[in-house]
Amino acid sequence: MPSKQRNTSALALKLLEERGTFWLFDCGEATQHRMLHTTLKPKKLEKIFITHLHGDHIFGLPGLLGSRGFLGGTERLDLYGPVGLAEWIEVTLRISRTHLNYELAVHEVEEGTVFEDETFRVEVQPLDHVIPSFGYRIEQKPLPGKLLIDRATEAGVPKGPLLRELKEGRDVVLEDGSIIRSGDVTGPPQPGFTVAILGDTRFTANSIELARGADIVVHEATYDGATAHLAAPYGHSTILDAAQVAREAGAGALIANHISARFLPEDARKLAGEAADLFPVVEIAEDLAEFEWKDGQLRRLP
Amino acid sequence: MPSKQRNTSALALKLLEERGTFWLFDCGEATQHRMLHTTLKPKKLEKIFITHLHGDHIFGLPGLLGSRGFLGGTERLDLYGPVGLAEWIEVTLRISRTHLNYELAVHEVEEGTVFEDETFRVEVQPLDHVIPSFGYRIEQKPLPGKLLIDRATEAGVPKGPLLRELKEGRDVVLEDGSIIRSGDVTGPPQPGFTVAILGDTRFTANSIELARGADIVVHEATYDGATAHLAAPYGHSTILDAAQVAREAGAGALIANHISARFLPEDARKLAGEAADLFPVVEIAEDLAEFEWKDGQLRRLP
Ligand SMILES: [Zn+2]
Ligand SMILES: [Zn+2]
């Protein structure tokens, strides 16, 4: 339920600049309204992942799907989520006579790899909420090592397109017939980043698996220590549960979201403080908060 | 589609103070978010009338229905709208596991009287849009005339509950057995107010019928004179169409809404000016605009 301070749930993941797109995780009512106040353009929306079908996580979907077309989105959109999502989208678009001028592919998820291409792999696992709820692990694949330009020149590679081939991991044949292996003229592969984005859940082992070694884990923290007795009955977690997941997973940083409306924005520091003994790198995600992951560091953007 | 200036469609009708409730006409996405910035309380929401099933008129419904329960609404809620509404609500509540703790009655409308009680009658008629779209006429029934206290005293009615009986239109018997007729000690009945609230439509005769002699007609005005060529193909009206309806119906005042996003808020005066030759009492309804109908006058609240 929205309040003046805090909207329903949605989280945007802006991917590599080269990809030029973003992915959305959950889409509560008025997500498209909030997006008007950001730099995110609906036509650049490539994938939407839904963690679970509670209204505050999906009621903004139909409006955003419709507006994406009006705002020039013509590329295919992939939508992932629990069983039932396809039926709801089908009925909603039909009843409201919403005709999308782009391809919408709805994928109902269970567990395992739900998407993979040259640069990313996305895995899903069930969590433990009052209805089926899922967590997603987004892994960027290792990046090719840096081109060692001196070594390539020594080996006789001329300036030009062959250098790009080598940089992107492919071996090349020179005019004199000699073969240059990419691995010989590039540095070691650079690790990609990994982020785990978890839906509403109690503390559960699958959260730790999904977050294993991740650079960032996004975990709900509906309650604090004083209200911990409410977490299990309502299928939610405390900030301490979230910190415990990040700690056991060996994650790099924790972003806690889905904070109960009982906590005011000014309580954020106190919540982060409660988690600090278990896990020191905690950010509390308020509406429209933006974070950047760069050079192995999580930074809150102003 | 929402813009920073203007949200999707919704219109609240605050009824007589004695009723203590309000009715809503259409419920675009984020209507409940907008309500947070008004004095309207979802638990006091008694009826919702939907003009048509386009997304910008209904996508806020599921969230508002759910929140109404969370916010203490336990009274029955009646929802009226075109065929298809019941299926969509059923599927949406089921898929999102939204359990309402109050009775929700969904009425699919065609034409004629859809609601009547001691004080109000609501009539619906089809309009002319690109999909089935309806207009509603809300008639308050005549109010009992004022109690003529001097005349009642002369007739021997003692101070106390009998006066209230007479005031509310019922005859009474005094202790000495004499019968006092309400009509003999009250003034003439006061006419109630009538308001017509029309959905998206081209200029059409049914609009005039619904607005006949109404105190207020709420009519869409998506376009102005310069963009009039777009109105018919897209199933909408111009400000001139709206003024023509108000004029031919002999209405008291026109509130024009559903203004195209191409018009900025500062264009409102110009739009009203275009209509002035046809119909002088025009208000342009911006988001969150509030109007009061009192003593036969339409007044914009600050
Ligand atoms: Zn939930
Ligand atoms: Zn429409």
Coordinates of C-alpha atoms and ligand atoms in Angstrom, one line a residue:
Chain A
M1 CA 0.0 0.0 0.0
P2 CA 1.5 3.4 -0.9
S3 CA 2.0 6.2 1.6
K4 CA 3.0 9.8 1.0
Q5 CA 6.6 8.7 1.9
R6 CA 6.9 5.5 0.1
N7 CA 5.4 3.9 -3.1
T8 CA 4.8 0.3 -3.9
S9 CA 7.7 -1.8 -5.1
A10 CA 9.9 -1.5 -8.2
L11 CA 13.6 -1.6 -8.8
A12 CA 15.4 -0.7 -12.0
L13 CA 18.7 -2.2 -13.0
K14 CA 20.6 -0.1 -15.5
L15 CA 22.9 -2.4 -17.4
L16 CA 26.2 -1.8 -19.1
E17 CA 26.2 1.3 -21.2
E18 CA 26.9 -0.8 -24.3
R19 CA 23.6 -2.6 -23.8
G20 CA 21.8 0.8 -23.5
T21 CA 18.8 -0.8 -21.8
F22 CA 17.4 -1.4 -18.4
W23 CA 15.7 -4.2 -16.6
L24 CA 12.9 -3.8 -14.0
F25 CA 12.3 -5.9 -11.0
D26 CA 8.6 -5.8 -9.9
C27 CA 6.2 -3.1 -11.0
G28 CA 3.9 -1.8 -8.3
E29 CA 1.1 0.8 -9.1
A30 CA 2.5 4.1 -10.2
T31 CA 5.9 2.8 -11.2
Q32 CA 5.5 4.6 -14.5
H33 CA 4.6 7.8 -12.7
R34 CA 7.8 7.5 -10.6
M35 CA 9.8 6.9 -13.8
L36 CA 8.7 10.3 -15.1
H37 CA 11.0 11.7 -12.3
T38 CA 14.0 9.7 -13.4
T39 CA 16.2 9.4 -16.5
L40 CA 14.7 5.9 -17.3
K41 CA 12.8 5.8 -20.6
P42 CA 10.1 3.1 -21.0
K43 CA 11.2 2.4 -24.6
K44 CA 14.6 1.3 -23.3
L45 CA 13.0 -1.2 -21.0
E46 CA 14.2 -4.7 -22.1
K47 CA 13.1 -7.1 -19.4
I48 CA 10.8 -7.2 -16.4
F49 CA 11.2 -9.7 -13.7
I50 CA 8.4 -10.2 -11.2
T51 CA 9.2 -11.7 -7.8
H52 CA 5.6 -12.5 -6.8
L53 CA 2.0 -11.6 -7.7
H54 CA 1.0 -9.5 -4.7
G55 CA -0.7 -6.4 -6.0
D56 CA 1.9 -3.9 -4.7
H57 CA 4.4 -5.7 -6.9
I58 CA 2.4 -6.0 -10.2
F59 CA -0.5 -3.5 -10.4
G60 CA 1.7 -1.0 -12.3
L61 CA 2.5 -3.5 -15.1
P62 CA -0.5 -3.0 -17.5
G63 CA -0.1 0.8 -17.5
L64 CA 3.6 0.6 -18.1
L65 CA 3.2 -2.0 -20.9
G66 CA 0.7 0.3 -22.6
S67 CA 2.7 3.5 -22.2
R68 CA 5.9 1.8 -23.5
G69 CA 4.2 1.5 -26.9
F70 CA 3.0 5.1 -26.9
L71 CA 6.5 6.3 -26.0
G72 CA 8.1 4.7 -29.0
G73 CA 9.0 1.2 -27.6
T74 CA 9.0 -1.2 -30.6
E75 CA 11.6 -3.7 -29.4
R76 CA 10.5 -7.0 -28.0
L77 CA 9.9 -7.0 -24.2
D78 CA 10.4 -10.1 -22.0
L79 CA 8.4 -10.5 -18.9
Y80 CA 9.3 -13.2 -16.3
G81 CA 7.3 -14.1 -13.2
P82 CA 5.3 -16.8 -11.3
V83 CA 2.6 -19.0 -12.7
G84 CA -0.6 -16.9 -13.2
L85 CA 1.2 -13.9 -14.6
A86 CA 0.5 -14.9 -18.2
E87 CA -3.3 -15.3 -17.6
W88 CA -3.5 -12.0 -15.8
I89 CA -1.7 -10.1 -18.5
E90 CA -3.8 -11.8 -21.2
V91 CA -7.1 -10.9 -19.6
T92 CA -6.0 -7.4 -18.6
L93 CA -4.8 -6.4 -22.1
R94 CA -7.9 -8.0 -23.7
I95 CA -10.5 -6.4 -21.3
S96 CA -8.8 -2.9 -21.6
R97 CA -8.3 -3.3 -25.3
T98 CA -4.6 -2.5 -24.9
H99 CA -2.9 -3.3 -28.2
L100 CA 0.8 -3.4 -27.9
N101 CA 2.8 -2.4 -31.0
Y102 CA 5.7 -4.6 -29.9
E103 CA 6.2 -8.3 -29.1
L104 CA 5.6 -9.2 -25.4
A105 CA 6.9 -12.6 -24.4
V106 CA 5.7 -13.8 -20.9
H107 CA 7.8 -16.5 -19.2
E108 CA 6.5 -18.2 -16.1
V109 CA 9.4 -19.2 -14.0
E110 CA 10.1 -22.1 -11.6
E111 CA 13.8 -22.5 -10.9
G112 CA 17.1 -22.5 -12.7
T113 CA 18.4 -20.4 -15.6
V114 CA 15.6 -18.3 -17.1
F115 CA 17.8 -16.2 -19.4
E116 CA 21.3 -16.4 -20.9
D117 CA 23.1 -14.6 -23.6
E118 CA 26.7 -13.6 -24.3
T119 CA 27.0 -11.2 -21.5
F120 CA 24.4 -12.2 -18.8
R121 CA 22.9 -15.2 -17.1
V122 CA 19.8 -14.9 -14.9
E123 CA 18.9 -17.7 -12.4
V124 CA 15.7 -17.9 -10.4
Q125 CA 15.0 -19.8 -7.1
P126 CA 11.9 -20.0 -4.9
L127 CA 11.9 -18.2 -1.6
D128 CA 9.6 -18.5 1.4
H129 CA 6.7 -16.0 1.5
V130 CA 2.9 -16.4 2.1
I131 CA 2.5 -17.0 -1.7
P132 CA 5.0 -18.2 -4.2
S133 CA 7.8 -15.7 -4.3
F134 CA 11.1 -15.8 -6.2
G135 CA 14.6 -14.4 -6.1
Y136 CA 16.8 -13.6 -9.1
R137 CA 20.5 -13.8 -9.5
I138 CA 21.9 -11.8 -12.3
E139 CA 25.5 -12.7 -13.3
Q140 CA 27.5 -10.7 -15.8
K141 CA 29.8 -13.1 -17.6
P142 CA 33.6 -12.5 -17.4
L143 CA 34.8 -9.7 -19.6
P144 CA 37.6 -10.3 -22.1
G145 CA 41.0 -9.2 -20.7
K146 CA 42.5 -5.9 -21.8
L147 CA 44.3 -5.8 -25.1
L148 CA 48.1 -5.7 -24.6
I149 CA 48.8 -3.4 -27.5
D150 CA 52.6 -3.6 -27.2
R151 CA 52.5 -7.3 -27.3
A152 CA 50.2 -7.3 -30.3
T153 CA 52.4 -4.9 -32.2
E154 CA 55.5 -7.0 -31.5
A155 CA 53.7 -10.0 -32.9
G156 CA 53.1 -8.1 -36.1
V157 CA 49.4 -7.3 -35.8
P158 CA 48.7 -4.1 -37.9
K159 CA 46.6 -1.3 -36.6
G160 CA 42.9 -1.8 -37.6
P161 CA 40.1 -4.3 -37.3
L162 CA 42.2 -7.3 -36.4
L163 CA 43.0 -5.6 -33.0
R164 CA 39.3 -5.4 -32.2
E165 CA 38.9 -9.1 -33.1
L166 CA 41.7 -10.0 -30.7
K167 CA 40.3 -7.7 -28.0
E168 CA 37.0 -9.4 -28.2
G169 CA 38.5 -12.9 -27.7
R170 CA 38.8 -14.2 -31.2
D171 CA 42.1 -15.5 -32.8
V172 CA 43.2 -14.0 -36.1
V173 CA 45.3 -14.9 -39.1
L174 CA 47.8 -12.3 -40.4
E175 CA 48.6 -11.7 -44.1
D176 CA 51.8 -13.8 -43.8
G177 CA 49.7 -16.8 -42.6
S178 CA 50.8 -16.7 -39.0
I179 CA 48.1 -17.3 -36.3
I180 CA 47.8 -14.9 -33.4
R181 CA 45.9 -16.2 -30.4
S182 CA 43.8 -13.7 -28.5
G183 CA 44.9 -15.1 -25.2
D184 CA 48.5 -14.3 -26.0
V185 CA 47.9 -10.6 -26.6
T186 CA 45.3 -9.9 -23.9
G187 CA 45.4 -9.8 -20.1
P188 CA 43.4 -12.1 -17.8
P189 CA 39.6 -12.0 -18.1
Q190 CA 37.9 -9.5 -15.8
P191 CA 35.2 -10.9 -13.6
G192 CA 31.7 -9.5 -14.2
F193 CA 29.5 -8.3 -11.5
T194 CA 26.8 -10.3 -9.8
V195 CA 23.6 -9.0 -8.1
A196 CA 20.9 -10.9 -6.4
I197 CA 17.5 -9.4 -6.2
L198 CA 15.1 -11.2 -3.9
G199 CA 11.4 -11.0 -3.5
D200 CA 9.4 -10.8 -0.3
T201 CA 10.6 -13.7 1.9
R202 CA 11.2 -15.0 5.3
F203 CA 14.9 -15.9 6.1
T204 CA 15.6 -18.9 3.9
A205 CA 18.6 -20.9 2.6
N206 CA 17.8 -20.2 -1.1
S207 CA 18.4 -16.5 -0.5
I208 CA 21.9 -17.3 0.6
E209 CA 22.5 -19.5 -2.5
L210 CA 21.3 -16.8 -4.8
A211 CA 23.4 -14.2 -3.1
R212 CA 26.6 -16.5 -2.9
G213 CA 29.6 -14.3 -3.6
A214 CA 27.4 -11.6 -5.2
D215 CA 28.7 -8.0 -5.3
I216 CA 25.3 -6.7 -4.2
V217 CA 22.3 -8.4 -2.7
V218 CA 18.9 -6.6 -2.6
H219 CA 16.9 -8.1 0.3
E220 CA 13.7 -7.0 1.8
A221 CA 13.7 -5.8 5.4
T222 CA 10.1 -5.2 6.4
Y223 CA 10.8 -5.2 10.1
D224 CA 13.5 -4.4 12.7
G225 CA 14.6 -6.2 15.8
A226 CA 11.8 -4.9 17.9
T227 CA 9.1 -6.0 15.5
A228 CA 10.8 -9.3 14.6
H229 CA 7.9 -11.4 16.0
L230 CA 5.8 -10.1 13.1
A231 CA 8.2 -11.3 10.4
A232 CA 7.5 -15.0 10.3
P233 CA 3.7 -14.8 10.5
Y234 CA 3.5 -12.3 7.7
G235 CA 6.2 -14.0 5.6
H236 CA 8.7 -11.2 5.8
S237 CA 12.2 -10.6 7.1
T238 CA 13.9 -8.2 9.5
I239 CA 16.9 -6.1 8.7
L240 CA 18.9 -8.6 10.8
D241 CA 17.7 -11.5 8.6
A242 CA 18.8 -9.5 5.5
A243 CA 22.2 -8.8 7.1
Q244 CA 22.5 -12.5 8.0
V245 CA 21.9 -13.5 4.4
A246 CA 24.5 -11.1 3.1
R247 CA 27.0 -12.3 5.7
E248 CA 26.5 -16.0 5.1
A249 CA 26.6 -15.5 1.3
G250 CA 29.8 -13.6 1.5
A251 CA 28.2 -10.7 -0.5
G252 CA 29.9 -7.4 -1.1
A253 CA 27.1 -5.1 -0.1
L254 CA 23.5 -5.2 1.0
I255 CA 20.7 -3.0 -0.2
A256 CA 17.7 -3.3 2.1
N257 CA 14.3 -2.5 0.6
H258 CA 10.5 -3.0 1.2
I259 CA 10.8 -1.2 4.5
S260 CA 7.5 -1.1 6.5
A261 CA 5.6 2.1 6.3
R262 CA 5.9 2.2 10.1
F263 CA 9.5 3.4 9.6
L264 CA 9.9 7.0 8.5
P265 CA 12.7 8.0 6.1
E266 CA 14.7 9.4 9.1
D267 CA 14.7 5.9 10.7
A268 CA 17.0 4.6 7.8
R269 CA 20.2 5.2 9.7
K270 CA 18.9 3.4 12.8
L271 CA 17.9 0.4 10.7
A272 CA 21.3 0.2 9.0
G273 CA 22.9 0.5 12.5
E274 CA 21.0 -2.5 13.7
A275 CA 22.5 -4.6 10.9
A276 CA 26.1 -3.3 11.3
D277 CA 27.3 -5.9 13.7
L278 CA 26.3 -8.7 11.3
F279 CA 27.1 -7.0 8.0
P280 CA 28.7 -3.5 7.7
V281 CA 27.9 -2.5 4.1
V282 CA 24.2 -1.7 4.2
E283 CA 22.2 0.8 2.3
I284 CA 18.5 1.4 3.0
A285 CA 16.7 2.0 -0.4
E286 CA 14.1 4.8 -0.2
D287 CA 11.9 5.6 -3.2
L288 CA 13.9 6.9 -6.1
A289 CA 17.2 6.1 -4.4
E290 CA 19.9 5.4 -7.0
F291 CA 23.1 3.4 -6.5
E292 CA 26.1 2.9 -8.7
W293 CA 28.4 -0.1 -8.8
K294 CA 31.8 0.9 -10.0
D295 CA 35.3 -0.4 -9.5
G296 CA 34.0 -2.8 -6.9
Q297 CA 32.3 -0.2 -4.8
L298 CA 28.6 0.5 -4.1
R299 CA 27.9 4.2 -4.1
R300 CA 24.6 6.0 -3.4
L301 CA 24.1 8.6 -6.1
P302 CA 22.9 12.1 -4.9
Chain B
M1 CA -1.0 7.9 -20.1
P2 CA 0.2 10.0 -17.2
S3 CA 2.4 13.0 -17.6
K4 CA 4.1 15.1 -14.9
Q5 CA 1.3 17.6 -15.2
R6 CA -1.7 15.3 -15.4
N7 CA -2.6 11.9 -14.1
T8 CA -5.0 9.3 -15.6
S9 CA -8.7 9.7 -15.0
A10 CA -10.7 9.7 -11.8
L11 CA -13.4 12.0 -10.4
A12 CA -14.8 12.0 -6.9
L13 CA -18.3 13.1 -6.1
K14 CA -18.7 14.0 -2.4
L15 CA -22.3 13.6 -1.5
L16 CA -24.5 15.2 1.0
E17 CA -22.9 15.6 4.4
E18 CA -25.6 13.4 5.9
R19 CA -24.6 10.5 3.7
G20 CA -20.9 11.0 4.7
T21 CA -19.6 9.0 1.8
F22 CA -18.3 9.7 -1.7
W23 CA -18.6 8.1 -5.1
L24 CA -15.8 7.7 -7.6
F25 CA -16.1 7.9 -11.4
D26 CA -13.3 6.0 -13.1
C27 CA -10.1 5.0 -11.4
G28 CA -7.0 5.4 -13.5
E29 CA -3.6 4.2 -12.2
A30 CA -2.4 6.0 -9.1
T31 CA -5.8 7.3 -8.1
Q32 CA -5.2 6.1 -4.6
H33 CA -1.9 7.9 -4.6
R34 CA -3.6 11.2 -5.6
M35 CA -6.2 10.6 -2.9
L36 CA -3.4 10.7 -0.3
H37 CA -3.2 14.4 -1.1
T38 CA -6.9 15.0 -0.6
T39 CA -9.4 14.7 2.3
L40 CA -11.0 11.7 0.7
K41 CA -10.8 8.5 2.8
P42 CA -11.0 5.2 0.9
K43 CA -13.1 3.6 3.7
K44 CA -15.8 6.2 3.0
L45 CA -15.9 5.2 -0.7
E46 CA -19.4 3.8 -1.3
K47 CA -19.7 3.4 -5.1
I48 CA -17.4 3.4 -8.1
F49 CA -18.8 4.0 -11.6
I50 CA -16.6 3.1 -14.5
T51 CA -17.4 4.8 -17.9
H52 CA -15.3 2.5 -20.0
L53 CA -12.5 -0.1 -19.8
H54 CA -9.6 1.7 -21.3
G55 CA -6.6 1.3 -19.0
D56 CA -6.2 4.9 -18.1
H57 CA -9.7 4.7 -16.6
I58 CA -9.4 1.4 -14.6
F59 CA -5.8 0.4 -13.9
G60 CA -6.0 2.0 -10.4
L61 CA -9.0 -0.1 -9.3
P62 CA -7.3 -3.2 -8.0
G63 CA -4.9 -1.3 -5.8
L64 CA -7.7 1.0 -4.4
L65 CA -9.9 -2.0 -3.7
G66 CA -7.1 -3.7 -1.7
S67 CA -6.1 -0.5 0.2
R68 CA -9.7 0.3 1.1
G69 CA -9.7 -2.9 3.2
F70 CA -6.4 -2.2 4.8
L71 CA -7.6 1.3 5.7
G72 CA -10.6 0.1 7.7
G73 CA -13.3 -0.1 5.0
T74 CA -15.7 -2.8 6.0
E75 CA -19.0 -1.5 4.4
R76 CA -20.1 -3.0 1.1
L77 CA -18.8 -1.4 -2.0
D78 CA -20.8 -1.3 -5.3
L79 CA -18.9 -1.2 -8.6
Y80 CA -20.6 -0.3 -11.8
G81 CA -19.2 -0.6 -15.3
P82 CA -19.3 -2.1 -18.8
V83 CA -19.4 -5.8 -19.6
G84 CA -16.0 -7.4 -18.9
L85 CA -15.4 -5.5 -15.7
A86 CA -16.5 -8.4 -13.5
E87 CA -14.2 -10.9 -15.2
W88 CA -11.2 -8.6 -14.9
I89 CA -11.8 -7.9 -11.2
E90 CA -12.3 -11.6 -10.5
V91 CA -9.1 -12.6 -12.3
T92 CA -7.1 -9.8 -10.8
L93 CA -8.1 -10.3 -7.2
R94 CA -7.6 -14.1 -7.6
I95 CA -4.1 -13.9 -9.3
S96 CA -2.9 -11.3 -6.8
R97 CA -4.4 -13.1 -3.8
T98 CA -6.2 -10.0 -2.8
H99 CA -8.7 -10.9 -0.1
L100 CA -11.2 -8.1 0.5
N101 CA -12.6 -8.0 4.0
Y102 CA -15.8 -6.3 2.8
E103 CA -18.5 -7.2 0.3
L104 CA -17.8 -6.1 -3.3
A105 CA -20.8 -6.1 -5.7
V106 CA -19.9 -5.7 -9.4
H107 CA -22.8 -4.5 -11.6
E108 CA -22.3 -4.6 -15.4
V109 CA -24.4 -1.8 -16.9
E110 CA -26.3 -1.4 -20.2
E111 CA -28.8 1.4 -20.0
G112 CA -31.5 2.7 -17.7
T113 CA -31.5 3.0 -13.9
V114 CA -28.6 1.3 -12.3
F115 CA -29.2 2.5 -8.7
E116 CA -32.0 4.1 -6.8
D117 CA -32.6 4.7 -3.1
E118 CA -34.6 7.3 -1.1
T119 CA -32.3 10.2 -2.0
F120 CA -30.6 9.4 -5.3
R121 CA -31.2 7.8 -8.7
V122 CA -28.5 7.0 -11.1
E123 CA -29.1 6.4 -14.8
V124 CA -26.7 5.2 -17.4
Q125 CA -26.7 5.5 -21.2
P126 CA -24.2 4.4 -23.9
L127 CA -22.1 7.1 -25.6
D128 CA -19.9 7.0 -28.7
H129 CA -16.3 6.1 -28.2
V130 CA -13.9 3.6 -29.9
I131 CA -15.0 1.0 -27.4
P132 CA -18.3 0.8 -25.3
S133 CA -18.3 3.9 -23.2
F134 CA -21.1 5.2 -20.9
G135 CA -22.4 8.3 -19.2
Y136 CA -24.0 8.6 -15.8
R137 CA -26.8 10.9 -14.7
I138 CA -27.0 11.3 -10.9
E139 CA -30.2 12.8 -9.7
Q140 CA -30.8 13.8 -6.1
K141 CA -34.5 13.4 -5.3
P142 CA -36.5 16.5 -4.2
L143 CA -35.8 17.4 -0.6
P144 CA -38.8 17.9 1.9
G145 CA -39.8 21.5 2.2
K146 CA -38.7 23.6 5.2
L147 CA -40.6 23.2 8.4
L148 CA -42.9 26.2 9.0
I149 CA -42.4 26.3 12.8
D150 CA -44.9 29.0 13.5
R151 CA -47.6 27.1 11.7
A152 CA -46.8 23.9 13.5
T153 CA -47.0 25.6 16.9
E154 CA -50.3 27.2 16.0
A155 CA -51.6 23.7 15.1
G156 CA -50.7 22.5 18.6
V157 CA -47.6 20.5 17.8
P158 CA -45.4 20.4 20.9
K159 CA -41.6 20.9 20.8
G160 CA -39.8 17.6 20.4
P161 CA -39.6 14.5 18.1
L162 CA -43.0 15.1 16.4
L163 CA -41.5 18.2 14.7
R164 CA -38.8 16.1 13.1
E165 CA -41.4 13.6 11.8
L166 CA -43.3 16.4 10.2
K167 CA -40.1 17.9 8.8
E168 CA -39.2 14.6 7.2
G169 CA -42.5 14.4 5.5
R170 CA -44.5 12.1 7.8
D171 CA -48.0 13.0 9.2
V172 CA -48.4 12.7 13.0
V173 CA -51.2 12.3 15.5
L174 CA -51.2 14.6 18.6
E175 CA -52.2 13.4 22.1
D176 CA -55.7 14.8 21.6
G177 CA -56.1 12.6 18.6
S178 CA -55.9 15.3 16.0
I179 CA -54.0 14.6 12.8
I180 CA -51.4 17.0 11.5
R181 CA -50.4 16.6 7.9
S182 CA -46.8 17.3 7.0
G183 CA -47.8 19.1 3.9
D184 CA -49.7 21.7 6.0
V185 CA -46.8 22.7 8.1
T186 CA -43.9 22.6 5.6
G187 CA -43.0 24.6 2.6
P188 CA -42.8 23.3 -1.0
P189 CA -40.3 20.5 -1.7
Q190 CA -36.8 21.8 -2.7
P191 CA -35.5 20.4 -6.0
G192 CA -32.4 18.2 -5.6
F193 CA -29.3 18.7 -7.8
T194 CA -28.5 16.7 -10.9
V195 CA -25.0 16.1 -12.3
A196 CA -24.2 14.2 -15.5
I197 CA -20.7 12.6 -15.7
L198 CA -19.9 11.4 -19.2
G199 CA -17.1 9.0 -20.3
D200 CA -14.9 9.4 -23.3
T201 CA -17.1 10.1 -26.3
R202 CA -17.6 11.8 -29.6
F203 CA -20.4 14.5 -29.7
T204 CA -23.6 12.3 -29.4
A205 CA -27.3 12.8 -28.7
N206 CA -27.2 10.6 -25.5
S207 CA -24.9 13.1 -23.9
I208 CA -27.5 15.8 -24.3
E209 CA -30.2 13.5 -22.9
L210 CA -28.1 12.6 -19.9
A211 CA -27.3 16.2 -19.3
R212 CA -30.9 17.5 -19.8
G213 CA -31.5 20.3 -17.3
A214 CA -28.6 19.1 -15.1
D215 CA -27.0 21.6 -12.8
I216 CA -23.5 20.4 -13.8
V217 CA -22.3 18.4 -16.8
V218 CA -18.8 16.9 -16.8
H219 CA -17.8 16.3 -20.4
E220 CA -14.5 15.3 -21.9
A221 CA -12.7 17.9 -24.1
T222 CA -9.6 16.2 -25.5
Y223 CA -9.2 18.6 -28.3
D224 CA -9.7 22.3 -29.1
G225 CA -10.9 23.9 -32.3
A226 CA -7.6 23.7 -34.1
T227 CA -7.2 20.0 -33.5
A228 CA -10.9 19.2 -34.1
H229 CA -10.1 17.0 -37.1
L230 CA -8.6 14.4 -34.6
A231 CA -11.7 14.2 -32.4
A232 CA -13.8 11.9 -34.6
P233 CA -11.1 9.4 -35.7
Y234 CA -10.0 8.9 -32.1
G235 CA -13.5 8.8 -30.6
H236 CA -13.2 12.0 -28.6
S237 CA -14.7 15.5 -28.3
T238 CA -13.5 19.1 -28.6
I239 CA -14.2 21.8 -26.0
L240 CA -16.7 23.1 -28.6
D241 CA -18.5 19.7 -28.6
A242 CA -18.7 19.8 -24.9
A243 CA -20.1 23.3 -24.8
Q244 CA -22.6 22.4 -27.4
V245 CA -23.9 19.5 -25.3
A246 CA -24.2 21.8 -22.2
R247 CA -26.0 24.4 -24.3
E248 CA -28.5 22.0 -26.0
A249 CA -29.1 20.2 -22.6
G250 CA -29.8 23.5 -20.9
A251 CA -27.3 22.6 -18.2
G252 CA -26.3 25.0 -15.5
A253 CA -22.5 24.6 -15.7
L254 CA -19.9 22.6 -17.7
I255 CA -16.8 21.1 -16.2
A256 CA -14.5 20.0 -19.1
N257 CA -12.0 17.2 -18.3
H258 CA -9.8 14.6 -20.0
I259 CA -7.8 17.4 -21.6
S260 CA -5.1 16.2 -24.0
A261 CA -1.5 16.3 -22.6
R262 CA -0.7 18.6 -25.6
F263 CA -2.4 21.4 -23.6
L264 CA -0.4 22.7 -20.6
P265 CA -2.2 23.9 -17.5
E266 CA -1.7 27.5 -18.5
D267 CA -3.8 26.8 -21.7
A268 CA -6.9 26.3 -19.5
R269 CA -8.1 29.8 -19.8
K270 CA -7.8 29.7 -23.6
L271 CA -9.8 26.5 -23.8
A272 CA -12.6 28.0 -21.7
G273 CA -12.5 31.0 -23.9
E274 CA -13.1 29.0 -27.0
A275 CA -16.3 27.6 -25.5
A276 CA -17.6 30.9 -24.1
D277 CA -19.6 31.9 -27.2
L278 CA -21.5 28.6 -27.0
F279 CA -21.7 28.2 -23.3
P280 CA -20.4 30.7 -20.8
V281 CA -20.1 28.7 -17.5
V282 CA -17.0 26.5 -18.2
E283 CA -14.4 25.2 -15.8
I284 CA -11.4 23.2 -16.9
A285 CA -10.7 20.4 -14.5
E286 CA -7.0 20.0 -13.7
D287 CA -5.8 17.2 -11.5
L288 CA -7.0 17.6 -7.9
A289 CA -9.2 20.5 -8.9
E290 CA -12.2 20.7 -6.4
F291 CA -15.6 22.3 -7.1
E292 CA -18.5 23.0 -4.8
W293 CA -22.1 23.2 -5.8
K294 CA -24.0 25.3 -3.4
D295 CA -27.1 27.5 -3.6
G296 CA -27.3 26.9 -7.3
Q297 CA -23.7 28.0 -8.0
L298 CA -20.6 26.2 -9.2
R299 CA -17.6 27.4 -7.3
R300 CA -13.9 26.3 -7.8
L301 CA -12.4 25.6 -4.4
P302 CA -9.0 27.0 -3.7
Ligands
ZN1 ZN 4.3 -9.8 -0.8
ZN2 ZN -10.9 6.1 -23.7

